[in-house]
mmCIF file of C-alpha atoms in Angstrom:
data_model
loop_
_atom_site.group_PDB
_atom_site.id
_atom_site.type_symbol
_atom_site.label_atom_id
_atom_site.label_comp_id
_atom_site.label_asym_id
_atom_site.label_seq_id
_atom_site.Cartn_x
_atom_site.Cartn_y
_atom_site.Cartn_z
ATOM 1 C CA MET A 17 -16.611 -1.477 22.287
ATOM 2 C CA GLU A 18 -15.396 -4.664 23.957
ATOM 3 C CA LEU A 19 -12.760 -6.355 21.542
ATOM 4 C CA LYS A 20 -11.710 -9.566 22.954
ATOM 5 C CA GLY A 21 -9.347 -10.019 20.026
ATOM 6 C CA THR A 22 -8.976 -13.087 20.442
ATOM 7 C CA MET A 23 -9.599 -14.026 16.254
ATOM 8 C CA ASN A 24 -6.470 -13.207 14.726
ATOM 9 C CA ASN A 25 -7.548 -13.248 11.723
ATOM 10 C CA ASN A 26 -9.567 -10.411 11.408
ATOM 11 C CA SER A 27 -9.606 -7.015 10.917
ATOM 12 C CA MET A 28 -11.801 -3.931 11.223
ATOM 13 C CA LEU A 29 -11.357 -0.860 8.984
ATOM 14 C CA LEU A 30 -13.050 2.478 9.849
ATOM 15 C CA ILE A 31 -13.460 3.801 6.652
ATOM 16 C CA ASP A 32 -12.747 7.996 5.764
ATOM 17 C CA PHE A 33 -14.195 9.738 2.413
ATOM 18 C CA SER A 34 -12.265 13.388 2.039
ATOM 19 C CA ASN A 35 -14.727 15.945 1.989
ATOM 20 C CA ALA A 36 -16.877 13.223 1.589
ATOM 21 C CA PHE A 37 -20.396 15.718 0.783
ATOM 22 C CA ASN A 38 -19.217 18.165 -0.638
ATOM 23 C CA MET A 39 -17.722 15.669 -3.662
ATOM 24 C CA VAL A 40 -20.401 13.058 -3.870
ATOM 25 C CA ASP A 41 -21.491 13.072 -8.105
ATOM 26 C CA ARG A 42 -25.010 15.153 -8.969
ATOM 27 C CA THR A 43 -25.446 13.023 -12.012
ATOM 28 C CA THR A 44 -25.442 9.591 -10.142
ATOM 29 C CA LEU A 45 -27.158 11.132 -7.063
ATOM 30 C CA LEU A 46 -30.105 12.629 -9.231
ATOM 31 C CA GLN A 47 -29.873 9.053 -9.911
ATOM 32 C CA GLU A 48 -31.093 7.403 -7.221
ATOM 33 C CA VAL A 49 -33.186 9.627 -5.937
ATOM 34 C CA ARG A 50 -35.857 10.034 -10.015
ATOM 35 C CA SER A 51 -34.939 5.337 -8.619
ATOM 36 C CA HIS A 52 -35.131 5.446 -5.394
ATOM 37 C CA CYS A 53 -37.719 8.558 -4.239
ATOM 38 C CA PRO A 54 -39.254 9.978 -7.104
ATOM 39 C CA ALA A 55 -41.593 12.226 -5.207
ATOM 40 C CA ILE A 56 -39.261 13.955 -4.550
ATOM 41 C CA ALA A 57 -36.662 14.366 -7.965
ATOM 42 C CA GLN A 58 -38.533 17.496 -8.874
ATOM 43 C CA TRP A 59 -37.613 19.157 -6.568
ATOM 44 C CA VAL A 60 -34.265 17.188 -5.817
ATOM 45 C CA GLU A 61 -33.073 18.500 -9.562
ATOM 46 C CA PHE A 62 -34.192 22.156 -9.131
ATOM 47 C CA CYS A 63 -32.182 22.384 -5.848
ATOM 48 C CA TYR A 64 -28.814 20.241 -7.800
ATOM 49 C CA ALA A 65 -29.216 19.454 -11.192
ATOM 50 C CA LYS A 66 -27.422 23.448 -12.578
ATOM 51 C CA PRO A 67 -24.497 24.081 -10.575
ATOM 52 C CA ALA A 68 -24.552 26.781 -8.187
ATOM 53 C CA ARG A 69 -23.240 30.677 -8.720
ATOM 54 C CA LEU A 70 -21.579 31.639 -5.659
ATOM 55 C CA TYR A 71 -19.348 35.329 -5.454
ATOM 56 C CA TYR A 72 -16.358 35.798 -3.252
ATOM 57 C CA ASN A 73 -15.359 39.215 -3.894
ATOM 58 C CA ASP A 74 -14.714 39.535 -7.005
ATOM 59 C CA PHE A 75 -14.750 36.183 -8.218
ATOM 60 C CA ILE A 76 -17.885 33.597 -9.051
ATOM 61 C CA LEU A 77 -17.306 30.809 -8.056
ATOM 62 C CA SER A 78 -19.714 27.083 -9.594
ATOM 63 C CA SER A 79 -20.746 25.036 -7.087
ATOM 64 C CA GLY A 80 -21.270 21.286 -9.030
ATOM 65 C CA LYS A 81 -20.352 19.218 -6.541
ATOM 66 C CA GLY A 82 -21.799 17.813 -4.163
ATOM 67 C CA VAL A 83 -24.819 18.674 -0.997
ATOM 68 C CA GLN A 84 -25.492 21.609 0.339
ATOM 69 C CA GLN A 85 -24.045 22.167 3.234
ATOM 70 C CA GLY A 86 -27.460 22.679 5.854
ATOM 71 C CA ASP A 87 -29.399 20.643 3.206
ATOM 72 C CA PRO A 88 -31.551 19.277 5.328
ATOM 73 C CA LEU A 89 -32.328 16.572 2.798
ATOM 74 C CA GLY A 90 -28.405 16.757 2.354
ATOM 75 C CA PRO A 91 -28.102 13.509 4.594
ATOM 76 C CA LEU A 92 -30.922 11.923 2.742
ATOM 77 C CA LEU A 93 -29.122 12.597 -0.174
ATOM 78 C CA PHE A 94 -25.630 10.734 0.214
ATOM 79 C CA ALA A 95 -26.711 7.989 2.445
ATOM 80 C CA LEU A 96 -28.400 7.121 -1.507
ATOM 81 C CA THR A 97 -25.808 8.096 -3.275
ATOM 82 C CA LEU A 98 -23.155 5.507 -1.184
ATOM 83 C CA HIS A 99 -25.820 2.619 -0.682
ATOM 84 C CA PRO A 100 -24.966 0.198 -3.912
ATOM 85 C CA VAL A 101 -21.684 0.591 -2.671
ATOM 86 C CA VAL A 102 -22.397 -0.699 0.619
ATOM 87 C CA LEU A 103 -25.030 -3.476 -1.210
ATOM 88 C CA SER A 104 -22.409 -4.127 -3.415
ATOM 89 C CA ILE A 105 -19.835 -5.667 -0.575
ATOM 90 C CA ALA A 106 -22.215 -6.931 1.233
ATOM 91 C CA SER A 107 -22.894 -8.772 -1.777
ATOM 92 C CA LYS A 108 -19.677 -9.597 -3.153
ATOM 93 C CA CYS A 109 -18.452 -10.188 0.564
ATOM 94 C CA LYS A 110 -18.179 -12.256 3.178
ATOM 95 C CA LEU A 111 -18.673 -10.192 6.471
ATOM 96 C CA ASP A 112 -19.575 -10.162 9.850
ATOM 97 C CA LEU A 113 -20.105 -6.140 9.795
ATOM 98 C CA ASN A 114 -20.718 -4.317 7.285
ATOM 99 C CA ALA A 115 -22.222 -1.432 9.266
ATOM 100 C CA TRP A 116 -23.040 2.957 7.921
ATOM 101 C CA TYR A 117 -23.489 5.700 9.587
ATOM 102 C CA LEU A 118 -23.450 8.671 6.773
ATOM 103 C CA ASP A 119 -19.568 8.466 5.664
ATOM 104 C CA TYR A 120 -18.527 6.322 8.421
ATOM 105 C CA GLY A 121 -18.502 2.808 7.367
ATOM 106 C CA THR A 122 -16.843 0.152 10.335
ATOM 107 C CA ILE A 123 -16.321 -4.387 7.930
ATOM 108 C CA ILE A 124 -15.076 -5.936 10.334
ATOM 109 C CA ASP A 125 -13.904 -10.679 8.942
ATOM 110 C CA ASP A 126 -11.722 -12.112 7.886
ATOM 111 C CA THR A 127 -8.731 -9.749 6.776
ATOM 112 C CA LEU A 128 -8.557 -10.619 3.006
ATOM 113 C CA GLU A 129 -12.811 -9.972 2.929
ATOM 114 C CA VAL A 130 -11.597 -6.555 4.439
ATOM 115 C CA SER A 131 -9.071 -6.172 2.401
ATOM 116 C CA LYS A 132 -11.779 -7.682 -0.722
ATOM 117 C CA ALA A 133 -14.347 -5.017 0.666
ATOM 118 C CA LEU A 134 -11.601 -1.785 0.423
ATOM 119 C CA ALA A 135 -11.109 -2.578 -2.831
ATOM 120 C CA ILE A 136 -15.269 -2.531 -3.791
ATOM 121 C CA ILE A 137 -15.262 1.159 -2.286
ATOM 122 C CA GLN A 138 -11.465 2.522 -3.868
ATOM 123 C CA SER A 139 -13.492 1.058 -7.133
ATOM 124 C CA GLU A 140 -17.312 1.847 -7.055
ATOM 125 C CA GLY A 141 -16.453 4.655 -5.133
ATOM 126 C CA VAL A 142 -14.605 6.804 -6.985
ATOM 127 C CA ARG A 143 -17.399 7.046 -10.322
ATOM 128 C CA ARG A 144 -19.520 7.976 -6.915
ATOM 129 C CA GLY A 145 -17.164 11.093 -5.997
ATOM 130 C CA LEU A 146 -16.682 8.928 -2.707
ATOM 131 C CA HIS A 147 -13.428 9.581 -2.427
ATOM 132 C CA LEU A 148 -11.126 7.383 0.491
ATOM 133 C CA ASN A 149 -8.701 9.358 2.417
ATOM 134 C CA ILE A 150 -6.408 6.362 2.998
ATOM 135 C CA THR A 151 -3.764 8.285 6.143
ATOM 136 C CA LYS A 152 -7.072 8.443 7.464
ATOM 137 C CA THR A 153 -8.823 5.498 6.863
ATOM 138 C CA GLU A 154 -7.723 2.628 10.085
ATOM 139 C CA LEU A 155 -6.821 -1.471 10.475
ATOM 140 C CA PHE A 156 -7.868 -2.210 13.552
ATOM 141 C CA TRP A 157 -7.355 -5.676 15.296
ATOM 142 C CA PRO A 158 -5.671 -6.013 19.246
ATOM 143 C CA THR A 159 -3.805 -8.790 17.301
ATOM 144 C CA PRO A 160 -2.416 -7.386 13.965
ATOM 145 C CA ASP A 161 -3.397 -10.669 11.126
ATOM 146 C CA PRO A 162 0.167 -11.074 10.027
ATOM 147 C CA ARG A 163 -2.141 -11.227 6.093
ATOM 148 C CA SER A 164 -2.603 -7.835 6.804
ATOM 149 C CA LEU A 165 0.581 -6.666 6.008
ATOM 150 C CA ILE A 166 1.650 -9.072 2.967
ATOM 151 C CA PRO A 167 2.498 -6.643 -0.154
ATOM 152 C CA GLY A 168 -0.952 -5.085 -1.972
ATOM 153 C CA VAL A 169 -3.466 -6.698 0.418
ATOM 154 C CA PHE A 170 -4.156 -3.014 2.571
ATOM 155 C CA PRO A 171 -2.501 0.066 0.955
ATOM 156 C CA ASP A 172 0.818 1.216 2.114
ATOM 157 C CA ASN A 173 -0.317 4.508 3.691
ATOM 158 C CA ILE A 174 -3.914 2.957 5.628
ATOM 159 C CA GLY A 175 -3.351 3.729 9.046
ATOM 160 C CA ARG A 176 -2.372 1.202 12.037
ATOM 161 C CA PRO A 177 -2.960 3.180 14.753
ATOM 162 C CA SER A 178 -1.509 -1.120 17.591
ATOM 163 C CA THR A 179 -3.558 -0.703 20.607
ATOM 164 C CA ASP A 180 -6.852 1.922 20.342
ATOM 165 C CA VAL A 181 -9.364 3.763 17.873
ATOM 166 C CA LYS A 182 -12.003 5.396 18.221
ATOM 167 C CA LEU A 183 -15.292 4.832 16.208
ATOM 168 C CA LEU A 184 -18.068 7.154 15.886
ATOM 169 C CA GLY A 185 -16.711 9.255 19.116
ATOM 170 C CA GLY A 186 -16.485 5.737 21.410
ATOM 171 C CA PRO A 187 -13.281 4.420 22.001
ATOM 172 C CA VAL A 188 -12.784 0.640 21.296
ATOM 173 C CA SER A 189 -9.895 -0.659 22.445
ATOM 174 C CA LEU A 190 -7.945 -2.677 24.781
ATOM 175 C CA ASP A 191 -6.610 0.037 27.032
ATOM 176 C CA LEU A 192 -8.154 0.754 30.258
ATOM 177 C CA GLN A 193 -5.147 3.879 30.418
ATOM 178 C CA PHE A 194 -6.106 4.721 26.290
ATOM 179 C CA SER A 195 -10.479 5.088 27.535
ATOM 180 C CA LYS A 196 -8.724 6.622 30.636
ATOM 181 C CA GLU A 197 -7.511 9.639 28.939
ATOM 182 C CA MET A 198 -9.646 10.793 26.213
ATOM 183 C CA VAL A 199 -11.958 10.939 29.179
ATOM 184 C CA MET A 200 -10.485 12.963 30.901
ATOM 185 C CA ARG A 201 -9.900 15.791 27.705
ATOM 186 C CA ARG A 202 -13.413 15.283 27.284
ATOM 187 C CA VAL A 203 -13.843 16.931 30.765
ATOM 188 C CA THR A 204 -11.268 19.399 30.677
ATOM 189 C CA LYS A 205 -13.493 20.855 27.794
ATOM 190 C CA THR A 206 -16.497 20.387 30.172
ATOM 191 C CA ILE A 207 -14.953 22.191 32.947
ATOM 192 C CA ASN A 208 -13.417 24.874 30.200
ATOM 193 C CA LEU A 209 -16.333 25.562 28.804
ATOM 194 C CA MET A 210 -18.782 25.737 32.115
ATOM 195 C CA SER A 211 -15.993 28.503 33.018
ATOM 196 C CA VAL A 212 -16.616 30.574 30.262
ATOM 197 C CA VAL A 213 -20.655 30.861 31.417
ATOM 198 C CA LYS A 214 -19.432 31.965 34.855
ATOM 199 C CA LYS A 215 -18.276 34.973 32.813
ATOM 200 C CA LEU A 216 -21.567 35.966 32.048
ATOM 201 C CA LYS A 217 -22.291 36.316 36.335
ATOM 202 C CA ASP A 218 -26.389 36.091 36.119
ATOM 203 C CA PRO A 219 -27.391 32.767 37.990
ATOM 204 C CA GLN A 220 -30.730 31.761 36.178
ATOM 205 C CA SER A 221 -28.721 31.823 32.983
ATOM 206 C CA GLU A 222 -25.986 29.727 33.815
ATOM 207 C CA LEU A 223 -28.097 27.746 35.762
ATOM 208 C CA LEU A 224 -30.820 26.763 32.091
ATOM 209 C CA LEU A 225 -26.320 26.931 30.661
ATOM 210 C CA LEU A 226 -24.738 24.283 33.078
ATOM 211 C CA HIS A 227 -28.200 21.840 33.343
ATOM 212 C CA ASN A 228 -29.446 22.099 29.213
ATOM 213 C CA CYS A 229 -25.395 22.488 27.758
ATOM 214 C CA THR A 230 -22.522 22.688 29.331
ATOM 215 C CA GLY A 231 -22.314 20.321 32.877
ATOM 216 C CA VAL A 232 -23.235 16.547 32.658
ATOM 217 C CA SER A 233 -25.004 16.324 29.478
ATOM 218 C CA ARG A 234 -22.166 16.421 27.369
ATOM 219 C CA LEU A 235 -20.460 13.777 28.694
ATOM 220 C CA TYR A 236 -22.906 10.950 28.338
ATOM 221 C CA PHE A 237 -22.809 9.686 25.198
ATOM 222 C CA THR A 238 -19.613 9.581 26.361
ATOM 223 C CA MET A 239 -20.237 8.146 29.875
ATOM 224 C CA SER A 240 -22.661 5.261 27.355
ATOM 225 C CA THR A 241 -20.069 3.878 24.988
ATOM 226 C CA THR A 242 -16.798 4.199 27.577
ATOM 227 C CA ASN A 243 -16.197 1.094 30.652
ATOM 228 C CA PRO A 244 -17.088 2.380 33.629
ATOM 229 C CA LEU A 245 -13.593 1.669 35.112
ATOM 230 C CA ALA A 246 -12.041 4.189 33.105
ATOM 231 C CA LEU A 247 -14.570 7.430 34.325
ATOM 232 C CA GLN A 248 -13.569 7.190 37.946
ATOM 233 C CA GLN A 249 -10.587 9.919 37.790
ATOM 234 C CA ALA A 250 -12.506 11.249 35.426
ATOM 235 C CA MET A 251 -15.519 11.671 38.065
ATOM 236 C CA THR A 252 -13.971 12.435 40.800
ATOM 237 C CA HIS A 253 -12.793 15.418 38.924
ATOM 238 C CA PHE A 254 -15.171 17.146 37.679
ATOM 239 C CA ASP A 255 -17.416 16.297 40.518
ATOM 240 C CA ASP A 256 -14.909 18.357 42.297
ATOM 241 C CA HIS A 257 -15.442 21.206 39.453
ATOM 242 C CA LEU A 258 -19.117 21.443 40.085
ATOM 243 C CA PHE A 259 -18.976 21.068 43.505
ATOM 244 C CA GLN A 260 -16.960 24.288 43.357
ATOM 245 C CA TYR A 261 -19.138 25.622 40.591
ATOM 246 C CA LEU A 262 -22.902 25.249 42.572
ATOM 247 C CA ARG A 263 -21.558 26.628 45.778
ATOM 248 C CA GLN A 264 -20.582 29.825 44.286
ATOM 249 C CA LEU A 265 -24.005 29.843 42.183
ATOM 250 C CA ILE A 266 -26.119 29.111 44.764
ATOM 251 C CA THR A 267 -24.732 31.387 47.914
ATOM 252 C CA ALA A 268 -21.679 33.788 45.725
ATOM 253 C CA ASP A 269 -19.638 33.443 48.872
ATOM 254 C CA GLY A 270 -19.944 29.536 49.165
ATOM 255 C CA ALA A 271 -20.763 30.514 53.154
ATOM 256 C CA GLY A 272 -23.915 28.152 54.557
ATOM 257 C CA PHE A 273 -22.633 25.030 51.609
ATOM 258 C CA GLY A 274 -21.499 21.942 52.058
ATOM 259 C CA PRO A 275 -21.964 18.300 50.888
ATOM 260 C CA LEU A 276 -25.195 18.030 52.985
ATOM 261 C CA GLN A 277 -26.396 21.405 50.399
ATOM 262 C CA TYR A 278 -24.755 19.531 47.005
ATOM 263 C CA ARG A 279 -26.281 16.420 47.885
ATOM 264 C CA ILE A 280 -30.163 18.002 47.164
ATOM 265 C CA ALA A 281 -29.108 20.304 45.124
ATOM 266 C CA THR A 282 -27.941 16.876 42.651
ATOM 267 C CA LEU A 283 -31.491 15.708 43.272
ATOM 268 C CA PRO A 284 -34.260 15.362 39.951
ATOM 269 C CA ILE A 285 -36.450 19.115 40.111
ATOM 270 C CA LYS A 286 -39.145 16.654 41.135
ATOM 271 C CA ASP A 287 -37.535 15.769 44.275
ATOM 272 C CA GLY A 288 -36.675 19.591 44.870
ATOM 273 C CA GLY A 289 -32.759 19.512 43.298
ATOM 274 C CA LEU A 290 -31.625 21.500 40.481
ATOM 275 C CA GLY A 291 -30.773 19.132 37.687
ATOM 276 C CA VAL A 292 -28.195 19.461 37.833
ATOM 277 C CA TYR A 293 -27.081 15.757 38.177
ATOM 278 C CA THR A 294 -22.394 14.807 38.784
ATOM 279 C CA MET A 295 -21.121 11.948 36.994
ATOM 280 C CA GLN A 296 -21.100 9.560 39.892
ATOM 281 C CA ASP A 297 -24.645 10.119 39.643
ATOM 282 C CA THR A 298 -25.330 8.878 35.632
ATOM 283 C CA SER A 299 -22.164 6.904 34.985
ATOM 284 C CA ASN A 300 -22.861 3.809 35.549
ATOM 285 C CA TYR A 301 -26.709 4.049 34.981
ATOM 286 C CA CYS A 302 -25.988 5.370 31.059
ATOM 287 C CA TYR A 303 -23.849 2.696 30.608
ATOM 288 C CA LEU A 304 -26.219 0.668 31.408
ATOM 289 C CA ASP A 305 -28.656 2.034 30.064
ATOM 290 C CA SER A 306 -26.758 1.922 26.887
ATOM 291 C CA GLN A 307 -26.268 -1.166 27.162
ATOM 292 C CA PHE A 308 -29.728 -2.303 26.885
ATOM 293 C CA GLN A 309 -30.984 -0.346 25.010
ATOM 294 C CA THR A 310 -28.506 -2.152 22.264
ATOM 295 C CA ARG A 311 -28.538 -5.516 23.611
ATOM 296 C CA ALA A 312 -31.001 -7.011 20.125
ATOM 297 C CA ILE A 313 -28.313 -4.703 18.001
ATOM 298 C CA GLN A 314 -25.600 -6.516 19.947
ATOM 299 C CA ASN A 315 -27.368 -10.054 19.640
ATOM 300 C CA VAL A 316 -27.413 -9.444 16.195
ATOM 301 C CA ILE A 317 -24.216 -7.764 14.504
ATOM 302 C CA LEU A 318 -22.084 -10.542 16.925
ATOM 303 C CA LYS A 319 -24.126 -13.647 17.223
ATOM 304 C CA ASP A 320 -23.705 -13.997 20.656
ATOM 305 C CA THR A 321 -26.608 -13.511 22.924
ATOM 306 C CA SER A 322 -24.266 -14.293 26.208
ATOM 307 C CA THR A 323 -21.803 -10.675 24.860
ATOM 308 C CA THR A 324 -23.793 -8.645 26.953
ATOM 309 C CA SER A 325 -24.379 -10.942 30.123
ATOM 310 C CA SER A 326 -21.499 -12.297 30.260
ATOM 311 C CA SER A 327 -18.797 -9.278 30.099
ATOM 312 C CA PRO A 328 -17.279 -8.594 33.313
ATOM 313 C CA THR A 329 -18.092 -4.385 32.679
ATOM 314 C CA TYR A 330 -21.131 -5.316 32.460
ATOM 315 C CA GLN A 331 -21.421 -7.576 35.497
ATOM 316 C CA GLN A 332 -19.031 -3.924 36.910
ATOM 317 C CA ALA A 333 -21.722 -1.986 36.257
ATOM 318 C CA LEU A 334 -24.793 -3.905 36.851
ATOM 319 C CA GLU A 335 -23.289 -4.750 40.824
ATOM 320 C CA ALA A 336 -22.606 -1.651 41.246
ATOM 321 C CA HIS A 337 -26.131 0.094 40.151
ATOM 322 C CA ILE A 338 -28.339 -2.989 42.137
ATOM 323 C CA GLN A 339 -26.590 -1.841 45.276
ATOM 324 C CA VAL A 340 -27.071 1.302 44.724
ATOM 325 C CA CYS A 341 -30.416 0.624 44.379
ATOM 326 C CA GLY A 342 -30.307 -0.846 47.747
ATOM 327 C CA LEU A 343 -31.147 -4.691 46.182
ATOM 328 C CA THR A 344 -28.157 -7.299 46.664
ATOM 329 C CA SER A 345 -27.036 -9.323 43.601
ATOM 330 C CA SER A 346 -26.888 -12.615 45.457
ATOM 331 C CA SER A 347 -30.700 -12.504 44.786
ATOM 332 C CA HIS A 348 -31.266 -11.324 41.606
ATOM 333 C CA SER A 349 -29.840 -13.196 38.451
ATOM 334 C CA PHE A 350 -28.624 -10.416 36.162
ATOM 335 C CA ASP A 351 -28.944 -12.836 33.800
ATOM 336 C CA ASP A 352 -32.501 -13.427 33.720
ATOM 337 C CA ILE A 353 -33.552 -9.208 34.061
ATOM 338 C CA SER A 354 -35.255 -7.925 30.909
ATOM 339 C CA PRO A 355 -34.482 -5.017 29.019
ATOM 340 C CA GLN A 356 -37.190 -3.437 30.271
ATOM 341 C CA SER A 357 -37.057 -4.581 34.789
ATOM 342 C CA MET A 358 -33.178 -2.718 34.014
ATOM 343 C CA HIS A 359 -34.467 0.114 31.924
ATOM 344 C CA SER A 360 -36.737 0.487 35.593
ATOM 345 C CA LEU A 361 -33.552 -0.199 37.434
ATOM 346 C CA ALA A 362 -32.496 2.754 36.451
ATOM 347 C CA VAL A 363 -34.909 4.888 36.793
ATOM 348 C CA LEU A 364 -34.669 3.870 39.919
ATOM 349 C CA TYR A 365 -31.351 4.885 40.719
ATOM 350 C CA PHE A 366 -32.575 8.453 40.904
ATOM 351 C CA GLU A 367 -34.921 8.307 42.633
ATOM 352 C CA ALA A 368 -32.921 6.354 45.528
ATOM 353 C CA VAL A 369 -30.561 9.784 45.972
#
């Protein structure tokens, strides 16, 4: 996410609850289920109305709070319990953004309105078993609002990162170096995992794992949410390692495996390749596809239909992508490309390579 940081009276609050799913008040939970989902109320009461008995050696523990880990209904039950708090914030505060993904909340607007929202969470959340982990709750803006430092506006021990935060695993920062370091850490973890898979010494199993869960597929989300300019160093590092891995996997001793064989191996399966893609092949595609798939909601949240098309990062990624496809930027207006056309253009990339 890119923040221009020009509205210096704003703040962004990233909510973190303590042990959220395990602390939900079950009485409140059952009331919300009866009110909003009566069809499943009896089943939920059967599961949660009485404390569960947990056995540990000679000890018997009574589990009377929260939803059970692994319960498919767990996210729904948690969301039902949290929802009245979110509605209360929406009705009492004037906010540009009040968005939640289960226990991860993001609130943005004038600093004093954000402070009011935090107070609502603290007062109304506790009754529902939702306790803020204030040291992990973060307050951030590229240019901090001095009012946020006034005693009583925010708790003294709230997190105050100075240059960057992570929102649902994606970097939010004006500091490109932060994004570079984050991507490199994730690429390093992926490479380490590939090295562990290599110990199987079973080419077919290794290839399946490389294709589905230990290769570049682990990095799709990172590439979708990160400025492509921050990917260059990590991309070279990953692709060099992938080249060495494929050379050993395909030829064992590396003989006869060069750039041409590497290019063929990283083609889609339908084109005679192994379907093991490189970061070079997928980086701009992931970023642009993410931009266009979320364009409508960006316009709603940011209230600016030109935000996506005017972003320098977006323009750079789009121009690089068009060049790969053999087109020229002079013959296409970036602002005139529809989401459907852009998605087709992104898919065309794999046809081109």
